[in-house]
mmCIF file of C-alpha atoms and ligand atoms in Angstrom:
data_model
loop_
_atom_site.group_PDB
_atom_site.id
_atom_site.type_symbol
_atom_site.label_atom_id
_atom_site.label_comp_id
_atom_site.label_asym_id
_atom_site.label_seq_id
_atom_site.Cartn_x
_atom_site.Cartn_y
_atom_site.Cartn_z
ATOM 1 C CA UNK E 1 248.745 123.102 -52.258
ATOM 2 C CA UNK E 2 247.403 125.256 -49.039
ATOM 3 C CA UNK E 3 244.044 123.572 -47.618
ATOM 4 C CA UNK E 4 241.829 125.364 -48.028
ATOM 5 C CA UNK E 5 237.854 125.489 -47.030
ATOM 6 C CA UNK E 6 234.639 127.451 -47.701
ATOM 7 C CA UNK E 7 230.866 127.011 -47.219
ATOM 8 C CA UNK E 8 227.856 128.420 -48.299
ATOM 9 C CA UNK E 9 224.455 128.389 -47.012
ATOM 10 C CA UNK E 10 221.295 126.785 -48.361
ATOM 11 C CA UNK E 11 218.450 129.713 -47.790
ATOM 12 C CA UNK E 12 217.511 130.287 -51.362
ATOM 13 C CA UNK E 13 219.021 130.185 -54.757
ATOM 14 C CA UNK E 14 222.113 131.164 -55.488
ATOM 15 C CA UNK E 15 223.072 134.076 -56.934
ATOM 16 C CA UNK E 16 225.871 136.075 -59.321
ATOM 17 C CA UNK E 17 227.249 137.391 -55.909
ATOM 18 C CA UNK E 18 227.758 134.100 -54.869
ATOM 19 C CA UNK E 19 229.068 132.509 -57.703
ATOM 20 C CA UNK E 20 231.856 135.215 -58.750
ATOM 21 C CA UNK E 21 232.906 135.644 -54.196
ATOM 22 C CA UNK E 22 232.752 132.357 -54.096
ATOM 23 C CA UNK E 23 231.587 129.550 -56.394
ATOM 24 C CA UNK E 24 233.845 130.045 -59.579
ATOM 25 C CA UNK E 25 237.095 130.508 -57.274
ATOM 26 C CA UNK E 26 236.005 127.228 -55.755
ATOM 27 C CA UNK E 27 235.774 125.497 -59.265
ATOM 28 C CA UNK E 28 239.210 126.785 -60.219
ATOM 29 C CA UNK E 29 242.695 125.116 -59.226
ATOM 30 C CA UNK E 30 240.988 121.886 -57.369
ATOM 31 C CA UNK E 31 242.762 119.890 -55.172
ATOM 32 C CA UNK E 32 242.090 116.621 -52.776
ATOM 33 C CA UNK E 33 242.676 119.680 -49.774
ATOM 34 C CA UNK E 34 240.276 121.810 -50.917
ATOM 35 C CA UNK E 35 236.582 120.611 -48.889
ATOM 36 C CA UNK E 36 233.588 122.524 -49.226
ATOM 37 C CA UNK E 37 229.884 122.641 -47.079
ATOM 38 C CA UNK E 38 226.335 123.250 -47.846
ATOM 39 C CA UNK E 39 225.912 125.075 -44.563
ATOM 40 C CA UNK E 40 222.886 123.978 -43.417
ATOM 41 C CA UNK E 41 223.510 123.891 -39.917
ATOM 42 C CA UNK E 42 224.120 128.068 -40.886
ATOM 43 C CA UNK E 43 220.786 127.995 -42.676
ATOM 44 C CA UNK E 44 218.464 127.028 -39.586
ATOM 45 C CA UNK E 45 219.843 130.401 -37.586
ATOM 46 C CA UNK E 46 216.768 131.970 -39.382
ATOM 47 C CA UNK E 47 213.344 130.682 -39.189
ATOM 48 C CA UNK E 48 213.355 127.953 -42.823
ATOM 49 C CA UNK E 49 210.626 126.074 -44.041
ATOM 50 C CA UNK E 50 211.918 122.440 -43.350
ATOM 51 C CA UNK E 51 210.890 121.029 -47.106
ATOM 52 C CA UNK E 52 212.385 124.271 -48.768
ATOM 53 C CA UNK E 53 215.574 123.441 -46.771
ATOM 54 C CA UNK E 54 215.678 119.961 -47.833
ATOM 55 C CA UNK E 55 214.942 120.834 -51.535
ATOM 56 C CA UNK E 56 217.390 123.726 -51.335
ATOM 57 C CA UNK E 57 220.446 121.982 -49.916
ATOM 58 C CA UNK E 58 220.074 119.158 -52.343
ATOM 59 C CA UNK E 59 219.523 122.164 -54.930
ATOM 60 C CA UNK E 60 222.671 124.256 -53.794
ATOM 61 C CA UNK E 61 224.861 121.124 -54.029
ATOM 62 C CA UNK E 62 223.719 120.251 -57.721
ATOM 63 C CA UNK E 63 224.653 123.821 -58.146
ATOM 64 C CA UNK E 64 228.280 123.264 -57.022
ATOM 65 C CA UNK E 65 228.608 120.210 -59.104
ATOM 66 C CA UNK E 66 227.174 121.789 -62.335
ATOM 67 C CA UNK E 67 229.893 124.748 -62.173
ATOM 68 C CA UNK E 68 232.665 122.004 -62.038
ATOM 69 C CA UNK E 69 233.574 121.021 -58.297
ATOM 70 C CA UNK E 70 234.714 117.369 -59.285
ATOM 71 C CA UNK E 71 233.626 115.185 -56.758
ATOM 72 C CA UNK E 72 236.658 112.845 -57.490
ATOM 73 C CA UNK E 73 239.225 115.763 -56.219
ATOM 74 C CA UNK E 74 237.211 118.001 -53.914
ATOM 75 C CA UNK E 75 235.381 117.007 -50.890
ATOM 76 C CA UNK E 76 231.906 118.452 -50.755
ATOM 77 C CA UNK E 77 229.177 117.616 -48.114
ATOM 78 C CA UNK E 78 226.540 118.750 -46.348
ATOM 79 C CA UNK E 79 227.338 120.125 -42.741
ATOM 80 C CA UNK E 80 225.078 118.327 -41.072
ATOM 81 C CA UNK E 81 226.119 115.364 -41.698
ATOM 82 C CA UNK E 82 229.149 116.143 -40.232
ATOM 83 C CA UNK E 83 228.346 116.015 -36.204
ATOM 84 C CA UNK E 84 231.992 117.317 -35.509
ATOM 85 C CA UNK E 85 230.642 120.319 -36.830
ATOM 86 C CA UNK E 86 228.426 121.226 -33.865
ATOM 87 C CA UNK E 87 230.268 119.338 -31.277
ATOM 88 C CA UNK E 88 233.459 121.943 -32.262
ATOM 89 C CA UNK E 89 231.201 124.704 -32.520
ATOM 90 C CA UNK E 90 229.967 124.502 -28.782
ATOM 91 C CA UNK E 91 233.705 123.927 -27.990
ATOM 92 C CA UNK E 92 234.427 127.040 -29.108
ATOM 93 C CA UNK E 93 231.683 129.024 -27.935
ATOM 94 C CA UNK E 94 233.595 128.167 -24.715
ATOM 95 C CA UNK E 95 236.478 130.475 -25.932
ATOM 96 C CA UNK E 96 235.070 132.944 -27.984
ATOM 97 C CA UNK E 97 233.219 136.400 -26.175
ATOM 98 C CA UNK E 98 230.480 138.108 -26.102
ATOM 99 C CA UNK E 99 232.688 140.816 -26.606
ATOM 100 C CA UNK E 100 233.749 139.266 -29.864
ATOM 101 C CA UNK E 101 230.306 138.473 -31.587
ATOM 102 C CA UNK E 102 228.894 141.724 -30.315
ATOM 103 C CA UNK E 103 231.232 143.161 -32.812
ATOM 104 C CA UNK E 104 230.349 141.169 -35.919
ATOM 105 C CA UNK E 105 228.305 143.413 -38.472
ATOM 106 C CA UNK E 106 226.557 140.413 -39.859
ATOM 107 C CA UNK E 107 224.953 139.911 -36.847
ATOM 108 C CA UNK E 108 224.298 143.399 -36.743
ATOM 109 C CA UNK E 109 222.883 143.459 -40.299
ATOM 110 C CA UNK E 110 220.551 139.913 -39.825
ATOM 111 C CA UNK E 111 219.376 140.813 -36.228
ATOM 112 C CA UNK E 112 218.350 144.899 -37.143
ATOM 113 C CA UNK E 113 214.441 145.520 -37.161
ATOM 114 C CA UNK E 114 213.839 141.666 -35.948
ATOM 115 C CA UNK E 115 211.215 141.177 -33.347
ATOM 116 C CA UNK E 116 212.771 138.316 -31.528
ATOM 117 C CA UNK E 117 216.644 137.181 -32.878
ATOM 118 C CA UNK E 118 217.750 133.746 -32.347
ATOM 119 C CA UNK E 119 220.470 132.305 -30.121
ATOM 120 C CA UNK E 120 221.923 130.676 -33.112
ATOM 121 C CA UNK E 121 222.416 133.961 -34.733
ATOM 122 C CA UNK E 122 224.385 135.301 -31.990
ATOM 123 C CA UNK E 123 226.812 132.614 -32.106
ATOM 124 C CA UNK E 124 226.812 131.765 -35.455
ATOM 125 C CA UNK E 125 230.311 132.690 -36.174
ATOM 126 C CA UNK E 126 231.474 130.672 -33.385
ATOM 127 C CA UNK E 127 230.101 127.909 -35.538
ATOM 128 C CA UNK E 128 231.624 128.851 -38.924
ATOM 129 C CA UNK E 129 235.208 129.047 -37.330
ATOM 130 C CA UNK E 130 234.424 125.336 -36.024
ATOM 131 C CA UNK E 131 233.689 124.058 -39.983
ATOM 132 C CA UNK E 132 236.973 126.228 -40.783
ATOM 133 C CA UNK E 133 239.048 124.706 -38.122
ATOM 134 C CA UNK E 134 238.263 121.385 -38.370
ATOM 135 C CA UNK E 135 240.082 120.923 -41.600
ATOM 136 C CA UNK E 136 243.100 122.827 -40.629
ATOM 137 C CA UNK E 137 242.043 125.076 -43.291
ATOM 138 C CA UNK E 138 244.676 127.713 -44.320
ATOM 139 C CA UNK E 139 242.946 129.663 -46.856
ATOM 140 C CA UNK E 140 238.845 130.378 -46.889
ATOM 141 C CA UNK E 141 237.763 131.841 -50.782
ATOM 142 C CA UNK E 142 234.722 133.522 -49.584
ATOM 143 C CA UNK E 143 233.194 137.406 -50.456
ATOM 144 C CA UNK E 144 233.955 140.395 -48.785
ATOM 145 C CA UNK E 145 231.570 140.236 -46.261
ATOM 146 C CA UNK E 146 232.634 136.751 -44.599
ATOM 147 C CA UNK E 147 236.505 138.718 -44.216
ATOM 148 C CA UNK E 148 235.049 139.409 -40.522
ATOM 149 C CA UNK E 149 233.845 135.825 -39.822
ATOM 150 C CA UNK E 150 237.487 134.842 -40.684
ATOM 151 C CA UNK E 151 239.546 136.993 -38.496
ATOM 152 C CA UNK E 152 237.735 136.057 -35.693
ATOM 153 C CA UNK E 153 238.169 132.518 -36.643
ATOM 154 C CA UNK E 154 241.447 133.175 -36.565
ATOM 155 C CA UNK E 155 241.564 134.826 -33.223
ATOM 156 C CA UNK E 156 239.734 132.064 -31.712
ATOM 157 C CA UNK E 157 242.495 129.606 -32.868
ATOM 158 C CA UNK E 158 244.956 132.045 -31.258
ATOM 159 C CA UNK E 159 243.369 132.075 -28.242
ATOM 160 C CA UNK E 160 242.635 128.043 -27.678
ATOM 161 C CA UNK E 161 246.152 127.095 -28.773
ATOM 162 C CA UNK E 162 247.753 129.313 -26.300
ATOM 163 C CA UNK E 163 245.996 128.674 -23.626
ATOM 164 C CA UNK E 164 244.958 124.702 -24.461
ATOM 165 C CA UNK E 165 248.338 123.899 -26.993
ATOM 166 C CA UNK E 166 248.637 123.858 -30.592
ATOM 167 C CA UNK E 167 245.578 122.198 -32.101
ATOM 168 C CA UNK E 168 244.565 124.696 -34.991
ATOM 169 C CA UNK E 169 245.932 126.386 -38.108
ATOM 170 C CA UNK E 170 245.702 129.679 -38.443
ATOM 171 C CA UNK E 171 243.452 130.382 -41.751
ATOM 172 C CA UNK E 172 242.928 133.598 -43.795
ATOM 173 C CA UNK E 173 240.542 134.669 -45.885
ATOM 174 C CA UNK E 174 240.915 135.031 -49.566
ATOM 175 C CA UNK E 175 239.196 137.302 -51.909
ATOM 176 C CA UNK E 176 238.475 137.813 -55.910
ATOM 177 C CA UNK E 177 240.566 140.501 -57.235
ATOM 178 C CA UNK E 178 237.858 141.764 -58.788
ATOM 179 C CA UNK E 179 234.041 141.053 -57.588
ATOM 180 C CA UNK E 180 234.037 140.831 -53.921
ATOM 181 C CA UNK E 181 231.528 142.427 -53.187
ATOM 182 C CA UNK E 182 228.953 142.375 -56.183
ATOM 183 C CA UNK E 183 226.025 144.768 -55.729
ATOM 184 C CA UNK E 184 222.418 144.920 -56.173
ATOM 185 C CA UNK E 185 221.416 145.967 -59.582
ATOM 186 C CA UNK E 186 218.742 148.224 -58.113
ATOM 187 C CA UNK E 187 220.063 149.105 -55.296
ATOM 188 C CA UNK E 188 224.109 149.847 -56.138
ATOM 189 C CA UNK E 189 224.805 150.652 -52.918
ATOM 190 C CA UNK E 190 223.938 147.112 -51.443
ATOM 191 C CA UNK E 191 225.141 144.104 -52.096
ATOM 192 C CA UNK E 192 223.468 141.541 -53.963
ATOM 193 C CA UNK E 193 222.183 139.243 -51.465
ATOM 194 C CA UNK E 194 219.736 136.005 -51.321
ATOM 195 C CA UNK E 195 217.445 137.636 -48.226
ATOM 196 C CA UNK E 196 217.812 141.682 -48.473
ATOM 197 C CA UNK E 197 217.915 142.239 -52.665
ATOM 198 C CA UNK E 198 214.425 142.309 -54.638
ATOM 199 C CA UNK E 199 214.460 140.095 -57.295
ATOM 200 C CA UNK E 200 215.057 142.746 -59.755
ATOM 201 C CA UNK E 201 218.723 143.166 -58.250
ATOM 202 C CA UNK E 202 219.800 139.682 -57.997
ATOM 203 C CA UNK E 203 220.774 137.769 -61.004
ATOM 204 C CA UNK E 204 219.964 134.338 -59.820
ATOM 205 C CA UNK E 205 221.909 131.218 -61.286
ATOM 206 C CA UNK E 206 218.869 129.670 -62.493
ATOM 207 C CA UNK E 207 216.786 132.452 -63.892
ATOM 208 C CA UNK E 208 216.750 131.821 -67.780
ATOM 209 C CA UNK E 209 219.081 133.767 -70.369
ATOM 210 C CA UNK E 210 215.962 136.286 -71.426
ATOM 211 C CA UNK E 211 215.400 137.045 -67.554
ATOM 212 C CA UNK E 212 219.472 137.621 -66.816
ATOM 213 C CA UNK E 213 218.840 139.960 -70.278
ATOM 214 C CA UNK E 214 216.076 141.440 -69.000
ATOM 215 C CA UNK E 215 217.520 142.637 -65.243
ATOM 216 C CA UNK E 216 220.959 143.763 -66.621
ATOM 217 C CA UNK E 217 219.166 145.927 -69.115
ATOM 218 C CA UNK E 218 216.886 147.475 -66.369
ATOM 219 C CA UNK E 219 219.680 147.907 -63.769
ATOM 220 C CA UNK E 220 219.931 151.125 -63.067
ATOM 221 C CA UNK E 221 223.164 153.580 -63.405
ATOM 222 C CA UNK E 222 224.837 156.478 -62.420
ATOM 223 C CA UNK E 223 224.360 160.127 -63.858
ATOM 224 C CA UNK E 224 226.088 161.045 -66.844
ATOM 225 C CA UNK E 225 227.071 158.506 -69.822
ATOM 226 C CA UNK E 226 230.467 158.399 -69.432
ATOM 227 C CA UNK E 227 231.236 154.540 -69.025
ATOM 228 C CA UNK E 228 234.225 154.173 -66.422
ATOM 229 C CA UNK E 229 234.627 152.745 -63.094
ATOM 230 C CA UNK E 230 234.966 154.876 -60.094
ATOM 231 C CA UNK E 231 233.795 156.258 -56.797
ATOM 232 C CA UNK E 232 231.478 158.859 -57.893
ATOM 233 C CA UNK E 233 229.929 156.065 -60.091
ATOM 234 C CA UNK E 234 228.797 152.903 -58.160
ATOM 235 C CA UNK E 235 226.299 151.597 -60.505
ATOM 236 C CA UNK E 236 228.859 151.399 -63.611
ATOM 237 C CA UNK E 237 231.545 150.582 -61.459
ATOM 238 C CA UNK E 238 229.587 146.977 -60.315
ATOM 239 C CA UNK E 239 228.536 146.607 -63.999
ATOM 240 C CA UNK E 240 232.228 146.518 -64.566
ATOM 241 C CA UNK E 241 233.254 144.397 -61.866
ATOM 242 C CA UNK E 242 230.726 141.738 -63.063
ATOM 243 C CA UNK E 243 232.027 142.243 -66.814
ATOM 244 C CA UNK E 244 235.251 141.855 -65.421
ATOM 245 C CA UNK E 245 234.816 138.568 -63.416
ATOM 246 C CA UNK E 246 233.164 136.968 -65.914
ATOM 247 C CA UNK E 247 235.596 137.582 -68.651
ATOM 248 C CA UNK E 248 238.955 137.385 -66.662
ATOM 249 C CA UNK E 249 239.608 141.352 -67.939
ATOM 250 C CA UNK E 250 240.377 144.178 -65.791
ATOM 251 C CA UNK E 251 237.566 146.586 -65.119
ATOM 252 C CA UNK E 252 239.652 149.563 -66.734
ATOM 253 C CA UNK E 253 240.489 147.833 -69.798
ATOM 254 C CA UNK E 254 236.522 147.142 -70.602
ATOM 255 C CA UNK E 255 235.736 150.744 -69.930
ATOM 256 C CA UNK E 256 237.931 151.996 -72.545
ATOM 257 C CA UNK E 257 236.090 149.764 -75.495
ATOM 258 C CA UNK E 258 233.104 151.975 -74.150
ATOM 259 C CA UNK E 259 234.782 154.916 -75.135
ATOM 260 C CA UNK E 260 232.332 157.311 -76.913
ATOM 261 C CA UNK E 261 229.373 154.658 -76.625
ATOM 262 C CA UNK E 262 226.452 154.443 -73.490
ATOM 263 C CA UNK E 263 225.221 152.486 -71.019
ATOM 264 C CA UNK E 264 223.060 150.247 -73.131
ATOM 265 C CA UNK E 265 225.736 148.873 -75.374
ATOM 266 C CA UNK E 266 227.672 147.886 -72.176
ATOM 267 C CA UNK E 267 224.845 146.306 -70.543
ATOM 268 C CA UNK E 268 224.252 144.643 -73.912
ATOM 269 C CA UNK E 269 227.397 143.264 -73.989
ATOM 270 C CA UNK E 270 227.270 142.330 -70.203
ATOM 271 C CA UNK E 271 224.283 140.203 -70.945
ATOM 272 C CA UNK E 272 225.689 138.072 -73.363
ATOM 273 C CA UNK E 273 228.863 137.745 -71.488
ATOM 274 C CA UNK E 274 226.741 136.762 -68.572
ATOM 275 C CA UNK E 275 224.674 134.171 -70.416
ATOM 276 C CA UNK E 276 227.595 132.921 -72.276
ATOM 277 C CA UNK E 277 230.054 132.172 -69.299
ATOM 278 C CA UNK E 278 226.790 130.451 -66.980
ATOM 279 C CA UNK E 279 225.720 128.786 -70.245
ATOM 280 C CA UNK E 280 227.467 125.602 -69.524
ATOM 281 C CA UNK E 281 227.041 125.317 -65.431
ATOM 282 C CA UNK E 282 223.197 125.986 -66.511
ATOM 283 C CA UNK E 283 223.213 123.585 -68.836
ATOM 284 C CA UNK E 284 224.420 121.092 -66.267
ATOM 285 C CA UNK E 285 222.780 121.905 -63.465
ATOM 286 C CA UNK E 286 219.411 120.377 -64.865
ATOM 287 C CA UNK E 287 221.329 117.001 -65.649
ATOM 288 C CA UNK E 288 222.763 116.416 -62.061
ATOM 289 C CA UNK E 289 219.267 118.051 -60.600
ATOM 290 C CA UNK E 290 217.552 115.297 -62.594
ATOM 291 C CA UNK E 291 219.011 112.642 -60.712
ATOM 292 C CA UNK E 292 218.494 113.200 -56.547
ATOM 293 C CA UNK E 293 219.955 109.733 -56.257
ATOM 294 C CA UNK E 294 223.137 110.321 -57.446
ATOM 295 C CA UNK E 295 223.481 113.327 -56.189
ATOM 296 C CA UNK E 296 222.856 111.989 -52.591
ATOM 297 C CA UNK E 297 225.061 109.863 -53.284
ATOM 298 C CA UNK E 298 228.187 111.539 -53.993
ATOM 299 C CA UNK E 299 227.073 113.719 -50.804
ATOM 300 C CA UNK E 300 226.993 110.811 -48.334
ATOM 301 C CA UNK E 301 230.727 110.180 -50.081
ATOM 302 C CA UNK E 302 231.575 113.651 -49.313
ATOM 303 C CA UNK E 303 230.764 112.991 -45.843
ATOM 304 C CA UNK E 304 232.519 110.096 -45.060
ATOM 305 C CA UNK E 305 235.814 112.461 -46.607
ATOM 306 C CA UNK E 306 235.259 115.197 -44.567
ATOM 307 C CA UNK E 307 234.447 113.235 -41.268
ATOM 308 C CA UNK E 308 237.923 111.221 -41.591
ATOM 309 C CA UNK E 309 239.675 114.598 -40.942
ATOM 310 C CA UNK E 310 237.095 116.482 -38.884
ATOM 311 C CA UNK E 311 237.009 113.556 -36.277
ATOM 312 C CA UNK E 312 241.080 113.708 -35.976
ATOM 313 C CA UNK E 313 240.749 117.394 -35.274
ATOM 314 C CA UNK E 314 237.766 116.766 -33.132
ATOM 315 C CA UNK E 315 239.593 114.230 -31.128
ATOM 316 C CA UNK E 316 242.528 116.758 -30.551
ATOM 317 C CA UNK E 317 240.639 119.758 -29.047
ATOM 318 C CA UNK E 318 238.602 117.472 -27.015
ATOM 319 C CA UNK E 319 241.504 116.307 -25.446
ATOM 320 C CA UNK E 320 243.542 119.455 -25.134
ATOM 321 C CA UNK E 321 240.362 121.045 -23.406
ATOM 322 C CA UNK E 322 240.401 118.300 -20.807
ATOM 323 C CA UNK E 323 237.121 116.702 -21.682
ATOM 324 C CA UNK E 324 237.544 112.895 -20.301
ATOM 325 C CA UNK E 325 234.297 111.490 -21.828
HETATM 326 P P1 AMP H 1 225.952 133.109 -48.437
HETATM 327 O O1 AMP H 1 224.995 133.153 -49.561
HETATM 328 O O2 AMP H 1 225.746 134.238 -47.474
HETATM 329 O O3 AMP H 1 226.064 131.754 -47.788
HETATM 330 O O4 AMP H 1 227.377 133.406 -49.082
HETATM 331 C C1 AMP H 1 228.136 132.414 -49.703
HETATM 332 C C2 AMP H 1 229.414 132.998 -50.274
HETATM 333 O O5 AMP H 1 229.116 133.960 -51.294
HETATM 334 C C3 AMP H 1 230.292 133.723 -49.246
HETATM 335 O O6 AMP H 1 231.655 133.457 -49.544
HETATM 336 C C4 AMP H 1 229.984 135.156 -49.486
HETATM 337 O O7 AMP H 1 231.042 136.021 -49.106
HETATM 338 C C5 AMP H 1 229.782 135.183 -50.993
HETATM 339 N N1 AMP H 1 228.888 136.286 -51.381
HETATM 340 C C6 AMP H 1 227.599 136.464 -50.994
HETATM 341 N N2 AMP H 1 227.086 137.575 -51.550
HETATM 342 C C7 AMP H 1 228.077 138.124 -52.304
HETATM 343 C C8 AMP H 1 228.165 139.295 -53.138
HETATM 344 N N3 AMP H 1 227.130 140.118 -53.289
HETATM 345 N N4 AMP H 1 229.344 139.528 -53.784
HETATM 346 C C9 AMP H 1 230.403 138.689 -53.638
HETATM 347 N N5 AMP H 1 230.377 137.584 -52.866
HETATM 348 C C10 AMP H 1 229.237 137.298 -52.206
HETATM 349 N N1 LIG H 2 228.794 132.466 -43.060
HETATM 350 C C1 LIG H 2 228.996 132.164 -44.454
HETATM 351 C C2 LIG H 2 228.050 133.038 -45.284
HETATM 352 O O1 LIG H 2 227.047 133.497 -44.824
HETATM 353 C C3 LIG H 2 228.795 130.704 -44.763
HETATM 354 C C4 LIG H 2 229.786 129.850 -44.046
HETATM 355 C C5 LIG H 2 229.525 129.008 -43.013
HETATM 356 C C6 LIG H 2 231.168 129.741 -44.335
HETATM 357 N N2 LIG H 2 230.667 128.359 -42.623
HETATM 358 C C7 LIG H 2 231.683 128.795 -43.408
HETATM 359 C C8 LIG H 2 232.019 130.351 -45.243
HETATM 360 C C9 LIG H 2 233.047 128.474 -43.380
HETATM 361 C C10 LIG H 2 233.373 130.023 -45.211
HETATM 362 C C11 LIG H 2 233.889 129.086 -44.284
HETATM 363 O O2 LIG H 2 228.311 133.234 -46.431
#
């Protein structure tokens, strides 16, 4: 099976977005190469509250768990336990550009409208292709929006093994087939997103069944009643997408039971889908949140996994590079 990698920040709760881009796909075919990170090294690029980061990392892992990463066949950890992590990361912003990061519409996005941006949100990129490279990851399941990060991963790999010898994989990113880019339910023409979305939009993994009810029967939708996916109608097009990820249908095929009915009987029917698929990761996620212990645990574990590769790779670049210490 192809190694493959992903990580996801701990800066607030996650959300539907992040659980059909990334979090189900994760849960699905596991395998002793898959390794996953609670990014928190990521999450400090913005100005955090240090006990909300503490409570949220510890949160966002318990959140992994409960949806069905098995810590006997992954590897999950928290980044910064991992020291590689930044040691790579500085590495590399010894190859990447300015020209490079100056291109990256995250950045762009994050650092619009702030009064003073952060060094660390420059190069943050520079960063995420270190925690990708360091497991000589070949395939990254992550959203639509991380495709960027991953290219330039990959051209940073390019770039030190020609001019320092082979030392990386190449990685690509992989994406849903349906669901990579969930939007906001307010605000269709957004995507749903832990920092940008009001809460209204963002269908949280730990808001109750009645709230998830209560925000998919308020989203709003496009003119006309005519239930079908399509350009012209964003709003019905994302309620489809989410139908469709969390029932393993295709978008088209749900429209059509529409046929002749309107929006509310969809979003009805979206609601309980919702509820019914997160049912049993909700369920869960208050018996592993119940016990911190174990949960740190199984982290430190994690860890120790991840480090036994990340120091190999570590250990290779530093060499190749020339660095004698
Ligand atoms: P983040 O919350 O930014 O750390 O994102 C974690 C993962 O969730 C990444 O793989 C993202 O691409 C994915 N993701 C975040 N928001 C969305 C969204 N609205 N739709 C689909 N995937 C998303
Ligand atoms: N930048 C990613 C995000 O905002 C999180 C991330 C950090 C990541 N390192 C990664 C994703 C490595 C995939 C692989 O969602």
């Amino acid at each position: 099976m192809a190694r493959r990698f992903s990580g996801m920040q701990p800066s607030g709760e996650p959300h539907l977005g992040n659980y059909v881009g990334a979090i189900a796909r994760w849960a699905q075919d596991q395998s002793p190469d898959h390794v996953y990170c609670v990014v928190d090294l990521h999450a400090i690029t913005v100005p955090q509250d240090p006990a909300a980061l503490r409570a949220q990392t510890l949160e966002l892992a318990a959140w992994l768990y409960a949806a069905g990463l098995d810590p006997d066949v992954v590897t999950l950890f928290v980044q910064s336990a991992v020291h590689e992590h930044a040691e790579l990361g500085w590495i590399l912003q010894c190859v990447a550009t300015m020209g490079e990061l100056n291109r990256m519409t995250q950045f762009k996005d994050k650092s619009a409208g702030r009064g003073s941006v952060l060094v660390g949100l420059y190069t943050y990129p520079v960063l995420q292709a270190a925690d990708i490279l360091l497991y000589q990851t070949e395939e990254v399941p992550v959203g639509e929006d991380q495709r960027q990060h991953v290219e330039l991963t990959r051209d940073v790999a390019q770039r030190f093994n020609s001019r320092f010898g082979e030392t990386f994989v190449l990685p690509k990113a992989t994406l849903p087939p349906v669901g990579a880019r969930i939007m906001d339910l307010q605000q269709p023409d957004r995507k749903m997103s832990k920092s940008t979305s009001t809460p209204a939009g963002v269908i949280l993994l730990g808001d109750d069944e009645a709230t998830t009810r209560r925000k998919i029967m308020r989203a709003v939708t496009d003119s006309g009643s005519e239930v079908r996916p399509g350009p012209d109608k964003p709003a019905v097009t994302n309620l489809l997408d989410v139908f469709a990820a969390v029932t393993g249908r295709s978008p088209v095929d749900i429209a059509a039971d529409y046929d002749g009915r309107g929006y509310g009987d969809l979003k009805r029917d979206l609601a309980e889908a919702v509820n019914a698929h997160l049912r049993p990761t909700r369920t869960r996620y208050a018996e592993i949140a119940a016990d911190p212990g174990a949960l740190r645990e199984q982290l430190r574990k994690g860890a120790g996994r991840a480090q036994s590769v990340a120091a190999e790779t570590l250990d290779r670049a530093r060499r190749n590079v020339g660095l004698a210490g």
